[in-house]
XYZ file of C-alpha atoms in Angstrom:
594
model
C 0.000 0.000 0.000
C 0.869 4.191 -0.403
C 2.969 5.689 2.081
C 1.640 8.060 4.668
C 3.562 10.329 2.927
C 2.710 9.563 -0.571
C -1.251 9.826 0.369
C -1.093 12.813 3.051
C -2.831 15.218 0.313
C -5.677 12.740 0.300
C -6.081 12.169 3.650
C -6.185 16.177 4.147
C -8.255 16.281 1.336
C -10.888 13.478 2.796
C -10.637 15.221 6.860
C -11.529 18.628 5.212
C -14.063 17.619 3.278
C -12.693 18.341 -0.137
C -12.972 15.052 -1.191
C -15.128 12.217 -0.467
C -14.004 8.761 1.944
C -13.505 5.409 0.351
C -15.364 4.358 3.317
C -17.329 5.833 6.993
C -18.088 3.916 9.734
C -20.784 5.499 12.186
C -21.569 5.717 15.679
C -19.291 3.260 16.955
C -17.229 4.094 20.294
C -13.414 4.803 19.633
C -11.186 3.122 21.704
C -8.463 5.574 21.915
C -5.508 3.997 23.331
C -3.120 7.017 23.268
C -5.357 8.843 25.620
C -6.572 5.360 27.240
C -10.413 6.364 26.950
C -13.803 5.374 25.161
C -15.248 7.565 22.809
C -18.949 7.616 22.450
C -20.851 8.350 18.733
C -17.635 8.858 16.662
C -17.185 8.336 13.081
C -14.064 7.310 11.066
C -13.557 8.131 7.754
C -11.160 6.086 5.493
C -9.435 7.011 2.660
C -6.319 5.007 0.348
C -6.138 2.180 2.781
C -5.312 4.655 5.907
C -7.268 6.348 8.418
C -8.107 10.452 7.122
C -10.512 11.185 10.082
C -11.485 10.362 13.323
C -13.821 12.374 15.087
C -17.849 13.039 15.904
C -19.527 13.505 12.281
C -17.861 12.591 8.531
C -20.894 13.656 7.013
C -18.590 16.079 5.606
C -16.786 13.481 3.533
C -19.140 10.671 2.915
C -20.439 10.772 -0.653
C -22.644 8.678 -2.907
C -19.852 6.223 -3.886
C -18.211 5.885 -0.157
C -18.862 3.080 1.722
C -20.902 2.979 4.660
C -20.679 1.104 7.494
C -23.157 1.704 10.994
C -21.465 0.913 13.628
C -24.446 1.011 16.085
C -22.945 1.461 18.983
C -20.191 -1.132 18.982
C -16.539 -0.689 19.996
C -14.167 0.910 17.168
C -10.557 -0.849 18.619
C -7.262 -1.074 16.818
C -6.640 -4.087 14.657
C -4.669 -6.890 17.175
C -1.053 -7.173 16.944
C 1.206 -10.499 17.632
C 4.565 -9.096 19.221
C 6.323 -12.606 18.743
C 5.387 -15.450 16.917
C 6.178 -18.723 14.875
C 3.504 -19.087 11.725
C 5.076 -22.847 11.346
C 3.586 -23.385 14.818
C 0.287 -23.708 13.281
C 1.577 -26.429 10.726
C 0.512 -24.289 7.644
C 2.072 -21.925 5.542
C 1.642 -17.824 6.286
C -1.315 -17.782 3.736
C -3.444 -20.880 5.831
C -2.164 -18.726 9.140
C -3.321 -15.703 7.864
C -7.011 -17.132 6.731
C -7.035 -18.484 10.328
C -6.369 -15.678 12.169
C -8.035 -12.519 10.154
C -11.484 -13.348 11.169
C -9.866 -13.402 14.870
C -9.018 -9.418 14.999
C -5.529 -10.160 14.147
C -4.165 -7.739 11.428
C -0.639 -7.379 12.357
C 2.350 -10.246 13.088
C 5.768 -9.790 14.016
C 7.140 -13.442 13.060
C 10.260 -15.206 13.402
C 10.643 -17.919 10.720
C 13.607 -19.794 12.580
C 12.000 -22.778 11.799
C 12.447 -22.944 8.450
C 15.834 -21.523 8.630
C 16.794 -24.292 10.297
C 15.866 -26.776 7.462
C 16.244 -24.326 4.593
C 18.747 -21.702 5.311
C 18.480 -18.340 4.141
C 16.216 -19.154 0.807
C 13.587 -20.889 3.510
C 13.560 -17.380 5.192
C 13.140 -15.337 1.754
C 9.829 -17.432 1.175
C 8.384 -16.872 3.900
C 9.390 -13.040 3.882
C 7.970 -13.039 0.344
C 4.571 -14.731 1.238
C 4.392 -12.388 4.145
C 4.628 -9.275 1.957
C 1.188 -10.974 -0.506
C -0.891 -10.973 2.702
C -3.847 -8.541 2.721
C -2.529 -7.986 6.609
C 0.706 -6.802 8.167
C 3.280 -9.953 8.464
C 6.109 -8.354 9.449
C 9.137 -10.943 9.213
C 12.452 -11.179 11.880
C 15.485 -12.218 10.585
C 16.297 -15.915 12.305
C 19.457 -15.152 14.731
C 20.578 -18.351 16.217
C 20.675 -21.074 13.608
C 21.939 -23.055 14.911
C 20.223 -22.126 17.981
C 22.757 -23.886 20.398
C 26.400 -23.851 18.393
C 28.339 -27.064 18.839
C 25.529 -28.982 20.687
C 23.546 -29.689 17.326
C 23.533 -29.499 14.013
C 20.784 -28.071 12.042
C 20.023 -28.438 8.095
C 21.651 -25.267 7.151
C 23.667 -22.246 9.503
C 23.308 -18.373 9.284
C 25.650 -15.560 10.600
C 26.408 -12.200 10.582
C 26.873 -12.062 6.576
C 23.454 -13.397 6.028
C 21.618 -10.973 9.195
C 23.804 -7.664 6.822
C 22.055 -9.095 4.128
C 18.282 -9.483 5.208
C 18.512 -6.353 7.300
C 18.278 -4.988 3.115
C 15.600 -6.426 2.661
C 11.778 -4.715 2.112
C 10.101 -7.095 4.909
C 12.439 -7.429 7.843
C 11.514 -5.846 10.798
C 14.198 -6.668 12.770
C 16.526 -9.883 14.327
C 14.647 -12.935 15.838
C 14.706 -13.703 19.335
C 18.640 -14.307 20.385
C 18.423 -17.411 21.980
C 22.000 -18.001 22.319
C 22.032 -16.147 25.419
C 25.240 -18.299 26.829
C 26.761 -16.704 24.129
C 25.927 -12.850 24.249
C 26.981 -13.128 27.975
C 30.386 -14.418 26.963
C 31.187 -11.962 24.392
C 30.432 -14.287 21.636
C 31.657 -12.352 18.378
C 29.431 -14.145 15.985
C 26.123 -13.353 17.905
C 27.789 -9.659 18.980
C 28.334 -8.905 14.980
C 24.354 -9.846 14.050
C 22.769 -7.708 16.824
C 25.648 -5.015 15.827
C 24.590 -5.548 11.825
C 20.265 -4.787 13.070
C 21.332 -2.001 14.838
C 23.306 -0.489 12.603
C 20.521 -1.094 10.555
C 17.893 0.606 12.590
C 15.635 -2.244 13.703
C 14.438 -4.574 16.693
C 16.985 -7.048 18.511
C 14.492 -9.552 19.885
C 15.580 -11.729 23.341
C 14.821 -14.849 24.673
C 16.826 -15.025 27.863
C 15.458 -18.888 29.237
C 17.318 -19.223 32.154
C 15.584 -17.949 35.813
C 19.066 -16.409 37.212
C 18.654 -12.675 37.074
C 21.979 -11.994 38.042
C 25.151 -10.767 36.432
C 24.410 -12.821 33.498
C 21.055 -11.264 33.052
C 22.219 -7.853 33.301
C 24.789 -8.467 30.384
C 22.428 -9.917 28.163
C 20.334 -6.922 28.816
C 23.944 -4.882 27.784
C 24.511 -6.513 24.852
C 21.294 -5.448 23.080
C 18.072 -7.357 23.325
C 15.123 -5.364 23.391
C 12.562 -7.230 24.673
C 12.017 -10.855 26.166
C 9.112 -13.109 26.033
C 10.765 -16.344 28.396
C 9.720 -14.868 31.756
C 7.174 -17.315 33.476
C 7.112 -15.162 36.952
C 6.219 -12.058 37.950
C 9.603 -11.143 38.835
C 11.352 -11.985 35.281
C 8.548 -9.220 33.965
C 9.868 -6.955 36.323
C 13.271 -7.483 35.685
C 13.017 -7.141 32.449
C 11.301 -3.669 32.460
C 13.349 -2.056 34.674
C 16.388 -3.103 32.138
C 14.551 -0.886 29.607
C 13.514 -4.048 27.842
C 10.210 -5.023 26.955
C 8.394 -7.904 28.612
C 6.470 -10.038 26.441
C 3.254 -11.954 27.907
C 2.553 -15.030 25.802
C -0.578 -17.337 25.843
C 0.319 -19.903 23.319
C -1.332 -23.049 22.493
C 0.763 -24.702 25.451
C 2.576 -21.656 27.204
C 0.794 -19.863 30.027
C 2.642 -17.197 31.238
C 0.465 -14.238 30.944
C -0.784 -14.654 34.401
C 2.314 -15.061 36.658
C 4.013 -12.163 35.269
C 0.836 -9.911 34.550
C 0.928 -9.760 38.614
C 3.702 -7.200 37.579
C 1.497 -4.683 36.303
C -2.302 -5.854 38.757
C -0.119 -5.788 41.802
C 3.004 -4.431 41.548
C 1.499 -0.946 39.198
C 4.498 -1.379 37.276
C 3.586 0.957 34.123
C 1.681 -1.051 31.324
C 3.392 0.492 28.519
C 6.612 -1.696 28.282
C 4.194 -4.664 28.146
C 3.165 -6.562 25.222
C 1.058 -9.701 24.362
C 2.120 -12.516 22.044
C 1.361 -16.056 21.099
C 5.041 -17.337 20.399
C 3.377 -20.699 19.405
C -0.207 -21.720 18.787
C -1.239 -24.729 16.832
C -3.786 -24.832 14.072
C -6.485 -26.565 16.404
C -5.971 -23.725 19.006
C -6.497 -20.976 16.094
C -9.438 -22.868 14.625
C -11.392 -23.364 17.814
C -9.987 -20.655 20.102
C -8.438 -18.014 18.753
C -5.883 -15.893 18.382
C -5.020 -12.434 19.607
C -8.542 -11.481 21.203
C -7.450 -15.270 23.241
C -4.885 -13.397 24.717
C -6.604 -9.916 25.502
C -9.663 -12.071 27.138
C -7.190 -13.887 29.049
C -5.142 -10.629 30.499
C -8.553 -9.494 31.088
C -9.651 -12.208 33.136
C -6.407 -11.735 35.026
C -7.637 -8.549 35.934
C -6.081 -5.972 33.771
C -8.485 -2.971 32.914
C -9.847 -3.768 29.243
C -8.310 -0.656 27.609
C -4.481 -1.708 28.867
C -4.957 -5.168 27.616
C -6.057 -3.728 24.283
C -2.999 -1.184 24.227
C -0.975 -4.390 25.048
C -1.959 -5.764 21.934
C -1.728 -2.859 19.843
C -0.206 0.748 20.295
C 2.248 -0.971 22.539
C 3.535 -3.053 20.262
C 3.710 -0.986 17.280
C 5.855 1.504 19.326
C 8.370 -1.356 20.268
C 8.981 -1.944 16.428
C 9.085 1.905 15.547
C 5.480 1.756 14.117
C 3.295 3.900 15.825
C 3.038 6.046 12.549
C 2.051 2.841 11.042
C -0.289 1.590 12.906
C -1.434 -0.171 16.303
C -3.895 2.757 16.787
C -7.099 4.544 15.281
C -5.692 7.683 14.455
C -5.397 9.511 11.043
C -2.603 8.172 8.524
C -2.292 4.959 10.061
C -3.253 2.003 8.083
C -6.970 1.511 8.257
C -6.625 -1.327 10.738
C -9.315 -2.011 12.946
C -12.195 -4.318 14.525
C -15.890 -3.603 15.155
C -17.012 -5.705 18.685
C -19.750 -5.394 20.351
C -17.941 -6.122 24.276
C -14.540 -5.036 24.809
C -14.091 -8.180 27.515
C -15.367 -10.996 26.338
C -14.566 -9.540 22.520
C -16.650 -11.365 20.234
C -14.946 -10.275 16.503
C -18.064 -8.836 14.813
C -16.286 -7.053 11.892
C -12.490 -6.662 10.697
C -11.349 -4.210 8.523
C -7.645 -3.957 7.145
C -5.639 -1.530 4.635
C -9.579 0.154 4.533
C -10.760 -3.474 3.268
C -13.310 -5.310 4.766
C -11.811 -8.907 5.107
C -14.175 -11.154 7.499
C -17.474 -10.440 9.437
C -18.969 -12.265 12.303
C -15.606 -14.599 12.657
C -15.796 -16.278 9.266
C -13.406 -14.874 6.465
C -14.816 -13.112 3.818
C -12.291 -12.274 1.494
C -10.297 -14.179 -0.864
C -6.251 -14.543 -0.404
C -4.575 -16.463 -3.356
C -2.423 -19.906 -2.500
C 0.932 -19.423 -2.199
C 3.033 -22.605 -4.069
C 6.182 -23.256 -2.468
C 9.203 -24.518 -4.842
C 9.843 -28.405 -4.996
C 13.273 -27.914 -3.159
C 10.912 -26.898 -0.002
C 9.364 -30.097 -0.172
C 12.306 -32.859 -0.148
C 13.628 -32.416 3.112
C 13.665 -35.618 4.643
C 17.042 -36.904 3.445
C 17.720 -39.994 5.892
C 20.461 -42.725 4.968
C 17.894 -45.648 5.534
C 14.632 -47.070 6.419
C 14.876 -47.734 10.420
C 14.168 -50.936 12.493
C 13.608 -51.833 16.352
C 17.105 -52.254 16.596
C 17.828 -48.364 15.704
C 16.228 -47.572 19.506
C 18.189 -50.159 21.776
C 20.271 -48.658 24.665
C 22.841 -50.750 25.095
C 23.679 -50.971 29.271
C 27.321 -51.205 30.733
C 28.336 -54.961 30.925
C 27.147 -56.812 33.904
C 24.377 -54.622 35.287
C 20.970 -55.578 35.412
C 19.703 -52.152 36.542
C 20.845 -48.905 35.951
C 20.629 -44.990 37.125
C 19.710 -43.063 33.929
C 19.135 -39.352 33.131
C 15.154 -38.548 31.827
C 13.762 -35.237 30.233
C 10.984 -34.547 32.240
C 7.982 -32.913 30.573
C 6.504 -29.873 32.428
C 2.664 -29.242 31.226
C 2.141 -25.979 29.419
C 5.573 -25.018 29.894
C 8.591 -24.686 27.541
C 11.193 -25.747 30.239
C 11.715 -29.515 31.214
C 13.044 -31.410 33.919
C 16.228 -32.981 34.948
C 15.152 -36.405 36.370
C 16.471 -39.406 37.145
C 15.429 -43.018 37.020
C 16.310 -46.501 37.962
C 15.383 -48.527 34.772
C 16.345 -52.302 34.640
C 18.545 -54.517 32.023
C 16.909 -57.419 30.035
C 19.779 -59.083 28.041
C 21.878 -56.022 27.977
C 19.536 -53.533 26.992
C 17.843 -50.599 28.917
C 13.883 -51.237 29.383
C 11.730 -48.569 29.325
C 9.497 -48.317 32.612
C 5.982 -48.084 31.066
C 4.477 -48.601 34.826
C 6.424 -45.415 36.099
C 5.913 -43.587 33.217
C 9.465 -43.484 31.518
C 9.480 -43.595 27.935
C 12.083 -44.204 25.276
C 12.859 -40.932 23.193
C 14.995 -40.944 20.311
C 16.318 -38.360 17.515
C 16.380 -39.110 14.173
C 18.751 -36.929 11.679
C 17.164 -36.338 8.957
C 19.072 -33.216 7.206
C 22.103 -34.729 6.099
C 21.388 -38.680 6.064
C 24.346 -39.469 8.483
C 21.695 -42.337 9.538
C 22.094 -40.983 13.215
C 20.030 -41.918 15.797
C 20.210 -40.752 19.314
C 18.658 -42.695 22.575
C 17.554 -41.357 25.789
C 14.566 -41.399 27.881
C 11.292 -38.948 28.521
C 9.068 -39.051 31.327
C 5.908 -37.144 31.411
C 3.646 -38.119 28.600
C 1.616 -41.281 30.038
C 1.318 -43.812 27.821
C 0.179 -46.695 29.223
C -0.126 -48.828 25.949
C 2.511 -50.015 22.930
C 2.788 -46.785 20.455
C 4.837 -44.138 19.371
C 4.543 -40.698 18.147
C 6.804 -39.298 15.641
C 7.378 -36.035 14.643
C 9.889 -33.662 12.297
C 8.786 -30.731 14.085
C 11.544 -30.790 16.848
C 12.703 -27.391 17.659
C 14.677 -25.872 16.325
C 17.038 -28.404 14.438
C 13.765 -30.108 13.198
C 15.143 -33.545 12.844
C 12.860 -36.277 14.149
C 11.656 -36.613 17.122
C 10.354 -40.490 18.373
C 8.657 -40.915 21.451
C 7.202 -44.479 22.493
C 6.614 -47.356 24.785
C 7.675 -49.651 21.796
C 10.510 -50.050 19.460
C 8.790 -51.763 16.814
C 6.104 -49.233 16.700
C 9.009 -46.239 16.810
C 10.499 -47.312 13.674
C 7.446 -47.206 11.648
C 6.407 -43.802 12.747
C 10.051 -43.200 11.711
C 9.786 -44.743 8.205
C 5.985 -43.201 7.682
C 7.520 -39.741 7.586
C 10.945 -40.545 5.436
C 8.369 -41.686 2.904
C 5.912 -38.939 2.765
C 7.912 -35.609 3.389
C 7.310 -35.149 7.040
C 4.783 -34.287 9.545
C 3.330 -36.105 13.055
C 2.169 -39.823 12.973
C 1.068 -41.723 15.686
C 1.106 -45.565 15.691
C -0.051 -48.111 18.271
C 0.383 -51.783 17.985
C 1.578 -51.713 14.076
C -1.380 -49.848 13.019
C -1.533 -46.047 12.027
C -3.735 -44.369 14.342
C -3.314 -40.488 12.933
C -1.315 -38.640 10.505
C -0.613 -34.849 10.012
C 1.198 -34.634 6.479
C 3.670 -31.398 6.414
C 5.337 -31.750 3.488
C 6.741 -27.956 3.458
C 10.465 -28.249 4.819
C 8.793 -31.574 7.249
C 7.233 -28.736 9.200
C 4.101 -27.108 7.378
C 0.874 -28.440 5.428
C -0.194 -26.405 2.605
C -4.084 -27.412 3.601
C -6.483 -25.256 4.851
C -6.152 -24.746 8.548
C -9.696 -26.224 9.541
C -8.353 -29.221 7.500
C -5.169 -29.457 9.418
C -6.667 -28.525 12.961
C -9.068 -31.371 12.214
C -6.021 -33.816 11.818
C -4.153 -32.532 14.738
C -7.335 -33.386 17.045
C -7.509 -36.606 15.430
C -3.688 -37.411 16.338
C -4.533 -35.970 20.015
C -7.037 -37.750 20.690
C -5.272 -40.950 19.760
C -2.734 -39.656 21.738
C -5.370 -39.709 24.505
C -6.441 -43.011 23.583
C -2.815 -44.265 24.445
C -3.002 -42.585 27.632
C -1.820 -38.982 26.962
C -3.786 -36.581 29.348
C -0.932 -33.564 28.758
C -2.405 -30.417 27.293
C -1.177 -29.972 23.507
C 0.905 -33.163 24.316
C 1.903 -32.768 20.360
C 3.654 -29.198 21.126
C 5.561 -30.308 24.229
C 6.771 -33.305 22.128
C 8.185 -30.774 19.777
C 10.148 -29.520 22.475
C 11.804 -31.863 23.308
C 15.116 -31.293 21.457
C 15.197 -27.110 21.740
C 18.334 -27.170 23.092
C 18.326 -23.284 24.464
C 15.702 -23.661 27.217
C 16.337 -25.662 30.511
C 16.758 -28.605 31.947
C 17.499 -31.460 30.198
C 17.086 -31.656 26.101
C 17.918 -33.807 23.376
C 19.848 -33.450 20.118
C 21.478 -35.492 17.198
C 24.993 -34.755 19.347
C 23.455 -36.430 22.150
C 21.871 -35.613 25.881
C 22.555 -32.005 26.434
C 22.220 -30.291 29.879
C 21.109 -26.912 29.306
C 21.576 -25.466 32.634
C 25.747 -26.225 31.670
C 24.888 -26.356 27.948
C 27.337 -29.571 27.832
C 26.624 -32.773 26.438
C 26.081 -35.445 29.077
C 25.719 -39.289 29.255
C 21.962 -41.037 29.530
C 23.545 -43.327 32.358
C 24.471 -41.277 35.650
């Protein structure tokens, strides 16, 4: 769309009267979060895709061709922003994640495509940035920073550095680096992740954080020094806190398995920190959570119902967030030359989505889409990722025990439910003819990594505790953050390899199989991590899968998401990784047997 700049004549044109609006909405009640108040009987008038005039009457500049639009009453707030997300979270490409979300209120993402990066390298970025720039809403795109995201602990499908950050920070799209998860690193002086946040400064834009670890000591205070701008790890009040008083700021996120919102939100309901240095994000939510739940007006309910007044929840999500990325010209607010971004509701706490306009376009009423966005066809080369050395068998997932022992003391990741951090636990699992057996009855589970980037025919043993199977089955999975090998979870080996051996023959995606027999299937043949398929399609497989899941004794909440987890080898305790058991706390590779 035209520049503020480059339509400024006909916005002044429109306000004065001059000319007549492309469109007028009446009588609705403006939700002004500069001033933080609600404006009864107002009228907006919108002209070249941006807001021309806000105020009590546009009589003045509503003519026979403008659209008009009665309000009656309802709430005029700003189109809902995502500070932080992942759009292969949802297992679909940017075009299925933006049909999914419109209808939702959500007209403005910041996302981080690290996920493809990690498969595809720089030319898995550009497509998404491309596809984000065809959207009818703002997808704003962060250039991935840590890929790989833990140096020397794993080995994704392709690396960036600082030559490739110079290079995107060029391009039209890029709003800024991705979260720096390397934190270890900016703490020791790292020069590779020093020169990419240098290269984004220099280049104007947003250093995103993700400082995982709960010490908020000396090494928390230089990660704040060496650049990071904002933070969206915290799970307790006092990492919000922390955060904001380091002039960073703190990002609340409701994903489909992350609760943190309420912990830290404490920050601001009982501590009266000020609201302004904290914004609202998703990070992660699935396709069944977008489908069924929601997206951005999730999160606003849910800060609501954690007591924040209405109108701070809604700056949160919008004014707030535009002003971190150095867009509050742009938008985040209803206020002439923004871009005509904005939602029609009829309760500003509960927040039903009765009508959302973007760019001045009406694009879904009454949360059903109505406008049409074209496919977007991703290359062949994005869709032949799974390059493994061999079909797999039982025998891929023994763990061979030290000679002579019939038990032994081993180290398991320990799931936490709807929480990105695990657990460093550890079991006493006994030896049947030399080899480790899994503890079904205590709830220990073999897991196992595949590689599947650069067929090495690697696979990596350990064992998970947390998910609850209580029957023969195994789920696997080539969404493993962030390396996105595969990740094999199961009570039996048998049933492990043919998950495996599913996905190396159809591109990729989440199977679940129980006794020899395929139970449910997500295909994501997109880099092994996204479906092309409508989202209602793909959230309709995902429940499928967790309900099987549930079937085979899974109880965990978005069981699917923690199991992609399980090998981000950046977040605490205990993590997995196609080098082996890594100990995040020590980021150090350490032995399954203690």
């Amino acid at each position: 769309m035209k520049s503020w700049p480059d339509t400024a004549h006909r916005l002044i044109a429109v306000a004065m009267g001059r000319e007549k609006a492309d469109m007028v909405i009446r009588g609705g009640r403006w939700v002004n979060v500069h001033s933080g108040e609600i404006i009864a009987a107002t009228d907006i008038a919108i002209a070249a895709g941006r807001f021309a005039y806000v105020g009590p009457d546009a009589s003045h500049c509503t003519g026979a061709d403008t659209q008009v639009i009665e309000a009656e009453g309802r709430y005029l707030v700003p189109g809902l922003c995502d500070a932080h997300m992942h759009v292969e979270s949802g297992m679909v490409t940017v075009t299925e994640f933006c049909r999914a979300v419109i209808a939702h209120g959500t007209t403005s993402m910041f996302i981080d495509p690290h996920e493809i990066a990690n498969v595809l390298g720089l030319a898995g970025v550009r497509l998404m940035h491309d596809e984000a720039m065809a959207m009818p809403v703002n997808v704003f795109v962060q250039m991935p920073s840590c890929v790989p995201s833990a140096p020397g602990l794993e080995n994704p499908g392709a690396t960036l550095g600082p030559d490739e950050v110079r290079e995107a920070m060029g391009w039209p799209n890029i709003i800024g680096l991705g979260e720096m998860m390397n934190f270890p690193g900016v703490t020791a002086g790292d020069g590779k992740m020093l020169a990419e946040i240098a290269a984004t400064q220099r280049a104007g834009k947003t250093v995103g954080g993700h400082y995982a670890s709960p010490d908020l000591g000396l090494p928390f205070h230089a990660y704040a020094a060496g650049g990071p701008s904002d933070d969206h790890e915290g799970t307790r009040a006092e990492d919000a806190v922390a955060r904001v008083r380091q002039g960073m700021r703190a990002m609340l996120r409701l994903g489909s398995a992350w609760f943190d919102v309420a912990a830290q939100i404490r920050a601001v309901t009982e501590q009266g920190l000020d609201p302004r240095n904290f914004l609202l994000c998703t990070d992660d939510s699935h396709s069944g959570t977008l489908v069924n739940d929601g997206h951005m007006n999730r999160v606003v309910r849910h800060a609501i119902a954690q007591g924040v007044r209405p109108i701070t929840a809604i700056q949160m999500a919008t004014l707030n967030t535009a002003q971190h990325f150095g867009l509050e010209r742009e938008l985040g607010s209803i206020t002439p030359g923004r871009r005509a971004d904005l939602i029609l509701t009829s309760d500003i706490v509960a927040l039903p989505i009765g009508l959302v306009i973007a760019r001045g376009r009406v694009l879904a009423e009454n949360g059903r889409l109505t406008a049409d966005i074209p496919a977007y066809v991703y290359p062949e080369a994005a869709r032949r990722t799974m390059n493994m050395k061999r079909c797999l068998t039982a025998e891929d997932f023994d763990v061979t025990a030290p000679a002579g022992r019939n038990q032994v003391d081993v180290r398991v990741i320990g799931v936490i439910e709807n929480q990105a951090p695990t657990r460093a636990l550890r079991k006493t699992l006994k030896v049947q003819s030399g080899l480790v057996e899994m503890d079904r009855a205590n709830d220990v589970a073999q897991i196992a990594l595949v590689e599947r980037h650069r067929a090495t025919g690697k696979v990596v043993n350990a064992f998970v505790s947390g998910f609850g199977y209580n029957r023969d089955c195994a789920l696997a999975s080539t969404v493993a953050h962030d390396s996105h090998h595969m990740i094999v979870v199961g009570t039996n080996k048998q049933d492990m390899a043919q998950a495996a051996n599913i996905l190396r023959d159809t591109g990729g995606g989440l199977v679940l199989v129980s006794e020899g027999k395929e139970l449910a299937r997500v295909e994501m043949p997109i880099a092994g991590l996204m479906s092309d398929e409508r989202a209602e399609i793909v959230a309709e497989k995902a429940g499928k899968l967790v309900a099987a899941m549930k079937a085979c004794g899974c109880n965990l909440n978005n069981a699917n998401m923690q199991h992609s987890l399980l090998a981000l080898a950046v977040i605490p305790e205990l993590r997995i990784s196609d080098e082996g058991l890594i100990d995040v706390t020590a980021f150090r590779k350490v032995d399954v047997f203690v």
